[in-house]
Amino acid sequence: MTAFQTMGPLSVLHAFLNVSRWRVSADKGMSVRPDTINLYVLETGGCEGCAMEVESLCGSAFALEQYGFARVTDPADADWLLVTGPMGRACVQMLERVWNAMPAGKSLVAVGACAVDGGMFGPNYATLGGLKALTPVRRAIPGCPPSPQDILVGLQRLAER
Amino acid sequence: MMSMERIIRSGERIALAHYHLDPEQWEAMLTAPGRALSLLSCWADEQRVYVLFLDGDCPLMASTPVEDRRYLAPSSRFPAAEWGERVAYDLWGVEAMSACGDGRPALDDGFWETTWPLSSRPGPGGQAMPLPAGRSRLRAETTGLSGPLELSFDVLRGAVQGLSVDAGLAHRGVLQRMVGLSPEEALPLVARMTAGGFVAHPMAFCRAVAQARGLQPGPGTRDAWMILLEIERISVHLFDMARTARAVDAGLLATHCEHAREAIAAACAEQGVPRRLTDVITCEGVRSGLEIVPLAHAVLEVMYSRMAQLRELQSVFAPRLKGLAVLAPAQAREFAVGGLVGRASGRSLDVRRREVGMRLDALRATGSSDGDAAARDALRLTEIRDSLALIKRILGSIGMDDDEPAPEATQEGIGAAEGARGDVWYWVRLKNGKIESVHARDPAVSLLPVLHRVLQGEAPERLSAGLKSLALAPSGVAM
Ligand code: SF4
């Protein structure tokens, strides 16, 4: 079998129909939220592993919106700030800028070991060692990196609190 | 007059491909007439300055002492060395004389706790410099990349001019954290250098360590590593294609790439292997319990059924990427840009081709000379096809002996791996079994000196799509 074996008449429509067949979704037992929580994602100098998993969760392979969450690209629209990475000292201004642009009632969620306490990248001359250095971390999703499913389950648990 | 290679080889050979030069030989190397070698990396500490070249397809390394905290700048001959010189100044306070460029900070924008933090005389932390008035910015949180990197530029008649990059935000001092650890203790740090190289970075590192120890990974390890690297290539190419597609509203292509990537992750998980192949490479081979043959078959099965549709969608949406973020072949050559980006701009460098035991007939992608985002996207898919062919070929002769002799143990080693985003290189020096010195070069670094040319003339709103197509990883740049 070759990699580009033809599969009969191909069409964009066919590709469109195939999408639902391949959709990966989180556990069936997960509850669906009636109201939407808007998420803004900020990477603060880690390996990008957590950030890429959050990006996967926000992509089409997962049904994030069905579970009551949506990714936004403007912090002014965000309810929760999802932080990944060990918080480089040079990233603090960026964090403040985004946090201050979010409306009242906002929450901070550390995604991945680095975002909590730096993980394997503890404090040094360039890194603060996670959000813990700035504020008590009350909402966290562990892992290095957590899978998109882990992140979704974690978000759901936090939403139920 | 001697050629550059001969000048280097006239120095004192202290490892397989590393020569110590005195300051006169160093200057002669930098001013040698004729063709220059391809520079892969430049770095320095308080004691020495190093350059790593490609001589044909083999690494060749030279170093010379740093005297009075100064050295003659490799960038006086190789503009691509400038980044390493600026990093060395920020970390160690050693100065490159006759350097090209404006000497701006590379990593330390005044936010660090100390200046020259690794030097024997660190100073108090600096102060962040405000951006010159009138300059526009693409803030780190708005680039659309997975890590923080900031661009500043002027806008002239709607087009970007004079772009500069602030890549220091993602620096976390990984290499310094590795010093004093055994290679095995340092491996978890290497395994989290950058998410586009969860396999490639540890593989290059373990190859360097094996060379330093005078070991040659056996054919079983060699083939397992090759298969894991190809699985990573497929997965990362799909990620980069999906993200680029989303940037140009090609949602259907993005969707199919995302589904394929998740299906690979699920296939890995079903085989008891971490979804993104984290921590699968060890100094001895692969993590215990990893069964490479069923894993490879599972990935082939996932991808074969999807390839025709991915190719069709990629060609449907290709016109949206035409002419975006063009790296001209001449610039790719001049700045020795490797990896997929280099190959889409007419450079043929692929370090897999020099590997012992490589099934060369599977690597058929010929690259392109268009150098734009469309060329990179098409090449990503062609390379996925080649990866599948390569995995299949390896499965057909897995563990095939090659009788490669072990190198002499010199406590120094150089290792490379052709990751999805380009060639990753490690150099290590061991002392009493611990890492005395280490350097890593991620392919993202080779993009820095060409970035302003590649993005020059783009509309500001197209910068993010351009960066995504180049798959620039700030974590790899800054480490
Ligand atoms: S927690 Fe792990 S995967 Fe996430 S950014 Fe840190 S090192 Fe990378």
XYZ file of C-alpha atoms and ligand atoms in Angstrom:
648
model
C 0.000 0.000 0.000
C 1.417 3.417 -0.855
C 0.928 6.483 1.259
C -1.009 8.315 -1.425
C -3.135 5.417 -2.556
C -6.291 6.764 -4.132
C -9.494 6.003 -2.315
C -12.011 6.352 -5.083
C -13.548 9.701 -5.933
C -12.105 12.222 -3.530
C -13.715 15.504 -2.849
C -13.677 18.259 -0.328
C -17.222 17.233 0.522
C -16.007 13.724 1.294
C -13.335 15.202 3.538
C -15.988 17.293 5.257
C -18.147 14.261 5.932
C -15.187 12.283 7.231
C -14.493 14.780 9.977
C -17.306 13.627 12.231
C -16.277 9.993 11.796
C -12.810 10.740 13.172
C -13.761 13.074 15.954
C -12.105 12.141 19.238
C -14.168 13.145 22.206
C -13.719 13.100 25.930
C -15.317 10.498 28.185
C -18.988 9.919 27.639
C -19.617 10.344 31.357
C -18.512 13.968 31.372
C -21.133 16.498 32.221
C -22.074 19.234 29.786
C -22.263 22.786 31.098
C -25.155 25.029 30.164
C -23.178 28.320 30.193
C -19.872 28.893 28.421
C -16.616 29.710 30.198
C -14.238 31.622 27.950
C -10.577 30.625 28.149
C -7.509 32.693 27.275
C -4.249 30.743 27.039
C -0.840 32.187 27.899
C 2.516 30.394 27.635
C 5.226 31.799 29.898
C 8.472 30.220 28.756
C 8.183 26.439 29.117
C 8.889 23.733 26.569
C 5.530 24.514 24.876
C 4.350 20.956 25.545
C 1.433 22.090 27.707
C 0.620 24.955 25.338
C 0.478 22.570 22.378
C -1.818 20.205 24.285
C -4.145 23.087 25.147
C -4.055 24.044 21.474
C -4.997 20.475 20.549
C -7.879 20.598 23.008
C -9.087 23.817 21.392
C -8.813 22.293 17.908
C -11.427 20.290 16.105
C -10.439 16.865 17.415
C -12.122 17.668 20.726
C -15.553 18.978 21.386
C -14.529 21.726 23.793
C -17.598 23.874 23.155
C -19.902 20.939 23.831
C -18.536 20.837 27.365
C -19.173 24.491 27.981
C -15.783 26.039 27.231
C -14.558 28.262 24.405
C -11.135 29.644 23.580
C -10.961 33.393 23.027
C -8.141 35.444 21.543
C -8.897 38.689 23.342
C -8.375 38.745 27.108
C -11.248 41.221 27.389
C -13.566 38.315 26.473
C -12.012 35.823 28.860
C -13.331 34.378 32.125
C -10.389 32.123 32.922
C -6.697 32.618 32.196
C -4.938 29.301 31.503
C -1.228 29.702 32.168
C 1.380 27.205 30.947
C 5.153 27.332 31.490
C 7.447 28.188 34.433
C 6.937 31.986 34.389
C 10.040 33.587 32.983
C 10.897 36.835 34.744
C 10.562 38.543 31.362
C 7.022 37.140 31.033
C 5.580 38.798 34.156
C 4.701 42.017 32.307
C 2.886 39.958 29.693
C 0.928 38.136 32.407
C -0.020 41.453 34.060
C -1.045 42.949 30.745
C -3.349 40.032 29.956
C -4.719 39.724 33.514
C -5.500 43.433 33.712
C -7.310 43.296 30.375
C -9.659 40.580 31.632
C -13.022 41.616 33.085
C -13.914 41.238 36.776
C -14.789 37.778 38.083
C -11.772 36.240 36.353
C -9.866 33.157 37.460
C -6.340 31.905 37.040
C -5.660 28.249 36.183
C -2.169 26.733 36.131
C -1.919 24.045 33.467
C 1.011 21.642 33.859
C 3.719 21.183 36.455
C 5.765 24.182 35.289
C 2.903 26.624 35.671
C 2.355 25.637 39.305
C 5.891 25.762 40.706
C 8.257 25.655 37.734
C 8.250 21.843 37.584
C 11.734 20.868 36.488
C 12.483 24.549 35.778
C 12.589 25.918 39.304
C 13.595 29.494 40.113
C 16.852 30.835 38.711
C 18.161 34.123 37.289
C 15.660 34.003 34.386
C 12.712 32.082 35.781
C 10.487 32.672 38.793
C 9.439 29.036 39.022
C 5.728 29.086 38.233
C 2.757 31.131 39.347
C 3.400 30.097 42.947
C 6.092 32.780 43.100
C 3.482 35.450 42.357
C 0.252 34.254 43.928
C -1.245 31.248 45.737
C -2.202 28.713 43.054
C -5.745 27.580 43.844
C -6.649 26.089 40.473
C -4.239 23.704 38.796
C -4.228 20.824 36.336
C -1.180 18.601 36.877
C 0.877 16.818 34.221
C 3.976 17.226 32.103
C 2.229 17.715 29.799
C -1.369 16.851 30.700
C -3.226 15.372 27.728
C -6.099 17.336 26.183
C -8.494 14.909 27.884
C -6.775 15.519 31.252
C -7.072 19.267 30.711
C -10.741 19.016 29.794
C -11.522 16.853 32.830
C -9.542 19.275 35.001
C -11.433 22.272 33.639
C -14.737 20.532 34.277
C -13.803 19.743 37.853
C -12.769 23.347 38.445
C -16.034 24.583 36.923
C -18.002 22.386 39.301
C -16.294 23.796 42.399
C 47.006 29.693 1.411
C 45.234 27.040 3.448
C 41.510 26.412 3.245
C 39.315 26.908 6.287
C 39.027 23.148 6.889
C 42.780 22.667 6.719
C 43.425 25.522 9.104
C 41.042 23.935 11.608
C 42.641 20.528 11.179
C 46.072 22.059 11.766
C 45.002 22.744 15.338
C 45.280 20.335 18.252
C 42.757 17.529 17.886
C 41.145 16.917 21.252
C 38.102 14.870 20.261
C 36.727 13.078 17.219
C 35.951 16.321 15.361
C 37.045 19.098 17.755
C 40.243 21.086 17.273
C 41.773 23.594 19.671
C 43.117 26.625 17.811
C 45.397 29.338 19.129
C 44.313 32.961 18.546
C 46.413 33.216 15.360
C 44.907 30.041 13.927
C 41.440 31.300 14.936
C 41.975 34.552 13.064
C 43.376 32.669 10.061
C 40.278 30.443 10.074
C 37.965 33.439 10.046
C 39.844 35.147 7.240
C 40.644 32.067 5.164
C 40.157 32.642 1.456
C 37.730 30.664 -0.635
C 34.540 28.866 0.241
C 33.453 29.073 3.860
C 32.144 26.062 5.740
C 28.461 25.987 6.770
C 28.150 27.310 10.298
C 25.764 25.354 12.507
C 26.340 27.079 15.805
C 28.523 29.444 17.772
C 28.723 29.682 21.549
C 31.112 30.798 24.257
C 31.698 30.765 27.987
C 34.332 32.497 30.082
C 37.054 30.117 28.962
C 36.523 29.400 25.269
C 34.575 30.316 22.173
C 33.364 27.483 19.963
C 32.109 27.102 16.408
C 30.438 24.026 14.977
C 30.497 23.610 11.213
C 29.317 21.158 8.638
C 32.174 19.986 6.463
C 30.355 18.146 3.688
C 27.903 16.241 5.819
C 30.184 15.755 8.838
C 30.488 18.004 11.880
C 33.730 19.875 12.411
C 34.343 21.941 15.505
C 36.931 24.532 16.488
C 37.501 26.533 19.644
C 39.945 29.063 20.986
C 40.555 30.665 24.393
C 38.645 33.769 25.471
C 41.280 36.260 26.593
C 40.479 39.229 28.832
C 36.792 38.388 28.311
C 37.133 38.954 24.536
C 37.472 36.949 21.371
C 37.519 37.640 17.651
C 33.913 37.352 16.522
C 33.005 34.437 14.256
C 30.246 36.717 12.940
C 32.978 38.781 11.237
C 32.886 35.939 8.679
C 29.631 34.101 9.477
C 26.698 36.471 10.069
C 24.694 33.562 11.505
C 27.115 33.422 14.457
C 25.821 36.711 15.797
C 23.010 35.183 17.851
C 25.423 32.903 19.740
C 27.765 35.828 20.408
C 24.954 37.918 21.858
C 23.792 34.985 24.013
C 27.361 34.539 25.292
C 27.503 38.222 26.248
C 24.172 38.058 28.080
C 25.094 34.913 30.010
C 28.834 35.286 30.584
C 29.725 38.893 29.797
C 32.288 37.881 27.176
C 32.591 40.220 24.209
C 32.845 39.440 20.517
C 35.257 41.839 18.776
C 34.473 42.969 15.215
C 31.028 41.391 15.452
C 28.461 42.132 12.804
C 25.098 43.444 13.962
C 24.092 46.016 16.535
C 24.945 44.040 19.686
C 21.404 44.190 21.096
C 20.714 41.768 23.965
C 19.693 38.306 22.799
C 18.117 36.926 25.953
C 18.445 39.476 28.740
C 16.149 42.436 28.177
C 16.765 43.720 31.663
C 14.340 41.448 33.512
C 16.863 38.994 34.945
C 17.838 38.946 38.581
C 21.502 39.470 37.645
C 23.444 40.495 34.576
C 25.947 37.975 33.185
C 24.422 35.396 35.561
C 26.821 32.582 34.654
C 30.012 34.616 34.861
C 32.423 34.639 37.778
C 31.516 38.327 38.224
C 27.754 38.659 37.869
C 26.332 42.129 38.290
C 23.006 43.445 39.578
C 19.977 43.028 37.321
C 19.481 45.574 34.551
C 16.507 47.610 33.470
C 14.087 46.890 30.674
C 14.527 49.296 27.764
C 11.414 50.947 26.352
C 10.652 50.402 22.675
C 11.743 53.322 20.433
C 8.783 55.587 19.665
C 6.856 54.903 16.480
C 7.698 51.226 16.250
C 4.861 48.719 15.952
C 4.815 45.490 17.901
C 3.458 42.030 17.623
C 3.145 41.223 21.306
C 4.324 37.850 22.543
C 0.789 36.775 23.450
C -0.550 37.580 19.978
C 1.915 35.876 17.618
C -0.121 32.663 17.577
C 3.037 30.659 18.316
C 3.094 28.202 21.227
C 5.753 30.176 23.067
C 6.559 33.815 23.815
C 8.446 35.798 21.169
C 7.949 39.458 20.378
C 8.402 41.268 17.074
C 8.892 44.993 16.581
C 8.873 46.691 13.192
C 8.023 49.774 11.177
C 5.081 49.862 8.823
C 5.662 51.585 5.504
C 2.742 51.805 3.067
C 1.085 48.859 4.830
C 4.177 46.654 4.720
C 6.517 45.496 7.476
C 10.044 46.944 7.403
C 13.050 46.741 9.707
C 11.723 43.865 11.774
C 13.549 42.828 14.921
C 12.947 39.876 17.208
C 12.922 39.667 20.993
C 13.418 35.979 21.646
C 14.571 36.083 25.255
C 11.230 35.629 26.978
C 11.392 31.841 26.757
C 14.883 31.508 28.238
C 14.977 29.296 31.311
C 18.657 28.362 31.497
C 18.203 24.681 30.673
C 21.798 24.032 29.619
C 23.204 25.520 32.808
C 20.841 23.338 34.834
C 22.432 20.278 33.212
C 26.020 21.066 34.235
C 27.261 18.828 37.053
C 24.624 16.148 36.427
C 25.263 12.760 34.889
C 23.831 12.434 31.363
C 21.114 10.159 32.757
C 20.177 12.777 35.379
C 20.155 15.530 32.755
C 18.050 13.619 30.254
C 14.641 14.689 31.677
C 15.657 18.327 31.074
C 16.704 17.555 27.499
C 13.429 15.712 27.041
C 11.600 18.991 27.783
C 13.768 21.311 25.714
C 11.061 21.984 23.160
C 7.822 20.169 22.429
C 8.531 19.898 18.698
C 11.557 17.775 19.619
C 10.490 15.495 22.465
C 12.289 12.714 20.569
C 14.799 14.653 18.454
C 16.482 16.512 21.325
C 17.061 13.477 23.592
C 18.178 11.460 20.572
C 20.813 13.996 19.531
C 21.918 14.325 23.166
C 22.176 10.552 23.695
C 24.153 10.212 20.470
C 26.596 12.864 21.715
C 26.884 11.126 25.093
C 27.450 7.745 23.429
C 30.236 9.242 21.317
C 31.834 10.837 24.379
C 31.758 7.466 26.148
C 33.135 5.628 23.119
C 29.914 3.694 22.559
C 27.993 2.935 19.398
C 24.242 2.393 19.842
C 23.430 -1.116 18.595
C 21.287 -1.732 15.513
C 18.169 -2.447 17.598
C 18.433 0.900 19.386
C 19.365 2.673 16.158
C 16.243 1.416 14.396
C 13.919 2.041 17.334
C 15.217 5.618 17.578
C 14.736 6.127 13.833
C 11.136 4.907 14.001
C 10.324 7.096 17.008
C 11.835 10.098 15.253
C 9.681 9.491 12.173
C 6.527 9.154 14.274
C 7.390 12.468 15.899
C 8.020 14.023 12.489
C 4.578 12.968 11.262
C 2.885 14.283 14.393
C 4.721 17.629 14.470
C 4.293 18.214 10.733
C 0.563 17.656 11.203
C 0.535 20.154 14.069
C 2.398 22.760 12.016
C 0.167 22.188 8.989
C -2.971 22.493 11.095
C -1.864 25.714 12.738
C -0.806 27.258 9.434
C -4.080 26.186 7.855
C -6.102 27.817 10.636
C -4.159 31.044 10.108
C -5.419 31.251 6.526
C -8.962 30.038 7.272
C -8.370 26.593 5.785
C -10.368 25.002 8.583
C -11.101 21.745 6.799
C -7.417 20.982 6.208
C -6.660 21.967 9.810
C -9.400 19.679 11.049
C -8.059 16.672 9.168
C -4.507 17.340 10.346
C -5.685 17.698 13.955
C -7.682 14.472 13.786
C -4.759 12.576 12.272
C -2.401 13.878 14.957
C -4.794 12.884 17.732
C -5.232 9.455 16.151
C -1.440 8.990 16.308
C -1.428 10.071 19.955
C -4.233 7.602 20.685
C -2.361 4.817 18.858
C 0.691 5.532 21.019
C -1.396 5.509 24.191
C -3.017 2.211 23.192
C 0.478 0.731 22.898
C 1.328 1.965 26.401
C 3.588 4.727 25.046
C 3.249 8.420 26.041
C 0.980 10.237 23.582
C 3.614 12.696 22.417
C 6.551 10.289 22.837
C 7.855 12.112 25.893
C 10.636 10.310 27.797
C 10.878 7.392 25.379
C 14.580 7.873 24.535
C 17.144 6.809 27.124
C 20.944 6.802 27.039
C 20.777 3.000 26.722
C 18.056 2.861 24.074
C 14.338 3.212 24.694
C 12.224 3.191 27.838
C 11.585 -0.252 29.188
C 8.446 -1.957 27.941
C 8.279 0.013 24.692
C 7.491 -2.406 21.873
C 8.575 -0.598 18.753
C 7.164 -2.970 16.099
C 3.485 -2.906 17.160
C 3.770 0.847 17.757
C 5.103 1.382 14.236
C 2.372 -0.783 12.704
C -0.309 1.097 14.637
C 0.944 4.456 13.361
C 1.167 3.216 9.766
C -2.396 1.995 9.973
C -3.625 5.322 11.337
C -1.919 7.353 8.627
C -2.313 5.314 5.446
C -6.066 5.748 5.370
C -5.722 9.504 5.725
C -2.957 10.416 3.307
C -4.916 10.756 0.073
C -7.411 13.075 1.666
C -4.708 15.176 3.326
C -2.943 15.568 -0.014
C -6.144 16.607 -1.745
C -6.993 19.170 0.914
C -3.446 20.493 1.018
C -3.505 21.160 -2.726
C -6.969 22.763 -2.545
C -5.823 25.287 0.055
C -2.232 25.767 -1.191
C -3.013 28.981 -3.137
C -3.751 30.732 0.181
C -0.137 30.173 1.234
C 1.486 31.165 -2.059
C 3.999 33.963 -1.682
C 3.714 34.053 2.123
C 6.935 34.470 4.160
C 9.392 33.647 1.373
C 12.894 32.499 2.239
C 14.901 32.932 -0.953
C 17.262 30.048 -1.814
C 20.266 32.391 -1.738
C 19.439 33.431 1.829
C 18.878 29.832 2.887
C 22.341 29.030 1.531
C 24.047 32.102 2.984
C 22.652 31.545 6.468
C 22.849 27.744 6.299
C 19.161 27.347 7.141
C 18.515 23.646 7.437
C 15.520 21.521 8.227
C 12.244 21.606 6.409
C 12.389 25.378 5.966
C 15.800 25.123 4.299
C 14.705 22.213 2.109
C 11.663 24.176 0.934
C 14.144 26.891 -0.114
C 16.453 24.753 -2.175
C 18.918 23.482 0.460
C 19.237 19.740 0.543
C 20.591 19.308 4.066
C 19.003 16.378 5.893
C 21.237 14.838 8.541
C 19.327 11.560 8.294
C 21.164 10.941 5.030
C 24.489 10.574 6.831
C 23.209 8.209 9.511
C 24.561 4.722 9.796
C 21.867 2.200 8.876
C 19.579 4.751 7.183
C 17.353 3.225 4.483
C 18.119 5.979 2.028
C 15.767 4.779 -0.689
C 12.790 5.801 1.483
C 13.855 9.470 1.574
C 12.535 10.644 -1.756
C 11.357 14.209 -1.016
C 13.349 16.521 -3.218
C 12.349 19.793 -1.598
C 11.486 22.915 -3.517
C 13.033 26.228 -4.354
C 9.879 28.336 -4.014
C 10.642 28.998 -0.354
C 7.141 30.157 0.572
C 4.555 28.825 3.005
C 2.922 26.772 0.239
C 6.235 25.053 -0.532
C 6.772 24.303 3.163
C 3.275 22.897 3.561
C 3.556 20.655 0.482
C 6.951 19.452 1.661
C 5.597 18.629 5.115
C 3.104 16.265 3.571
C 5.688 14.734 1.233
C 7.974 14.189 4.196
C 5.135 12.472 6.058
C 4.825 10.130 3.070
C 8.580 9.472 3.244
C 8.400 8.895 7.002
C 5.754 6.231 6.482
C 7.879 4.610 3.758
C 10.934 4.764 6.002
C 9.125 3.169 8.940
C 7.930 0.400 6.638
C 11.435 -0.153 5.266
C 12.931 -0.288 8.754
C 10.286 -2.797 9.840
C 11.328 -4.966 6.900
C 14.904 -5.247 8.164
C 14.763 -4.166 11.778
C 17.958 -4.628 13.750
C 19.994 -5.212 10.582
C 23.650 -5.256 11.564
C 25.971 -2.624 10.146
C 29.278 -3.406 11.881
C 29.863 0.235 12.647
C 32.901 0.426 14.942
C 32.591 2.228 18.258
C 34.406 5.591 18.369
C 37.334 6.207 20.665
C 36.208 7.478 24.104
C 37.375 11.098 24.415
C 34.820 12.347 26.970
C 33.545 14.684 24.274
C 30.863 13.963 21.764
C 28.737 15.551 19.063
C 25.303 14.171 18.237
C 22.664 15.162 15.727
C 19.106 14.243 14.873
C 16.971 15.513 12.013
C 13.879 16.543 13.921
C 10.603 17.577 12.336
C 11.620 21.224 12.450
C 15.218 20.669 11.441
C 18.598 19.458 12.555
C 19.168 19.363 16.303
C 22.788 19.267 17.487
C 24.346 18.580 20.884
C 27.900 18.824 22.061
C 28.836 17.465 25.501
C 32.022 17.279 27.494
C 32.076 14.877 30.421
C 34.336 14.848 33.440
C 34.222 12.019 35.959
C 30.950 10.887 34.449
C 29.238 14.268 34.890
C 28.477 16.959 32.353
C 31.220 19.564 32.512
C 29.990 21.568 29.543
C 27.120 21.238 27.097
C 25.700 23.084 24.145
C 22.518 22.496 22.190
C 21.491 23.973 18.890
C 17.850 23.903 17.938
C 16.937 24.502 14.275
C 14.845 27.510 15.283
C 18.110 29.389 15.895
C 19.036 29.196 12.219
C 15.838 31.086 11.356
C 16.629 34.109 13.531
C 19.126 35.843 11.227
C 16.822 35.478 8.213
C 13.523 36.277 9.885
C 13.566 39.994 9.108
C 14.199 39.241 5.443
C 11.530 36.546 5.276
C 8.853 38.748 6.838
C 9.919 42.017 5.211
C 7.160 43.451 3.039
C 4.376 41.329 4.549
C 1.251 43.044 5.779
C 1.354 43.174 9.606
C -1.784 41.030 9.794
C 0.005 38.246 7.865
C 2.972 38.044 10.269
C 1.331 35.463 12.488
C 0.556 33.158 9.541
C 4.148 33.553 8.341
C 5.576 32.640 11.742
C 3.299 29.618 11.998
C 4.368 28.399 8.597
C 8.016 28.669 9.638
C 7.121 26.686 12.808
C 9.424 28.818 14.876
C 9.618 27.485 18.452
C 10.641 30.152 21.005
C 11.507 27.408 23.518
C 14.092 26.073 21.064
C 15.519 29.503 20.331
C 15.945 30.661 23.897
C 16.255 27.418 25.918
S 4.917 21.062 32.510
Fe 6.246 19.748 31.255
S 5.285 19.768 29.236
Fe 4.420 21.500 30.364
S 5.710 23.258 29.806
Fe 6.583 22.350 31.674
S 8.144 20.910 30.977
Fe 6.837 21.384 29.216
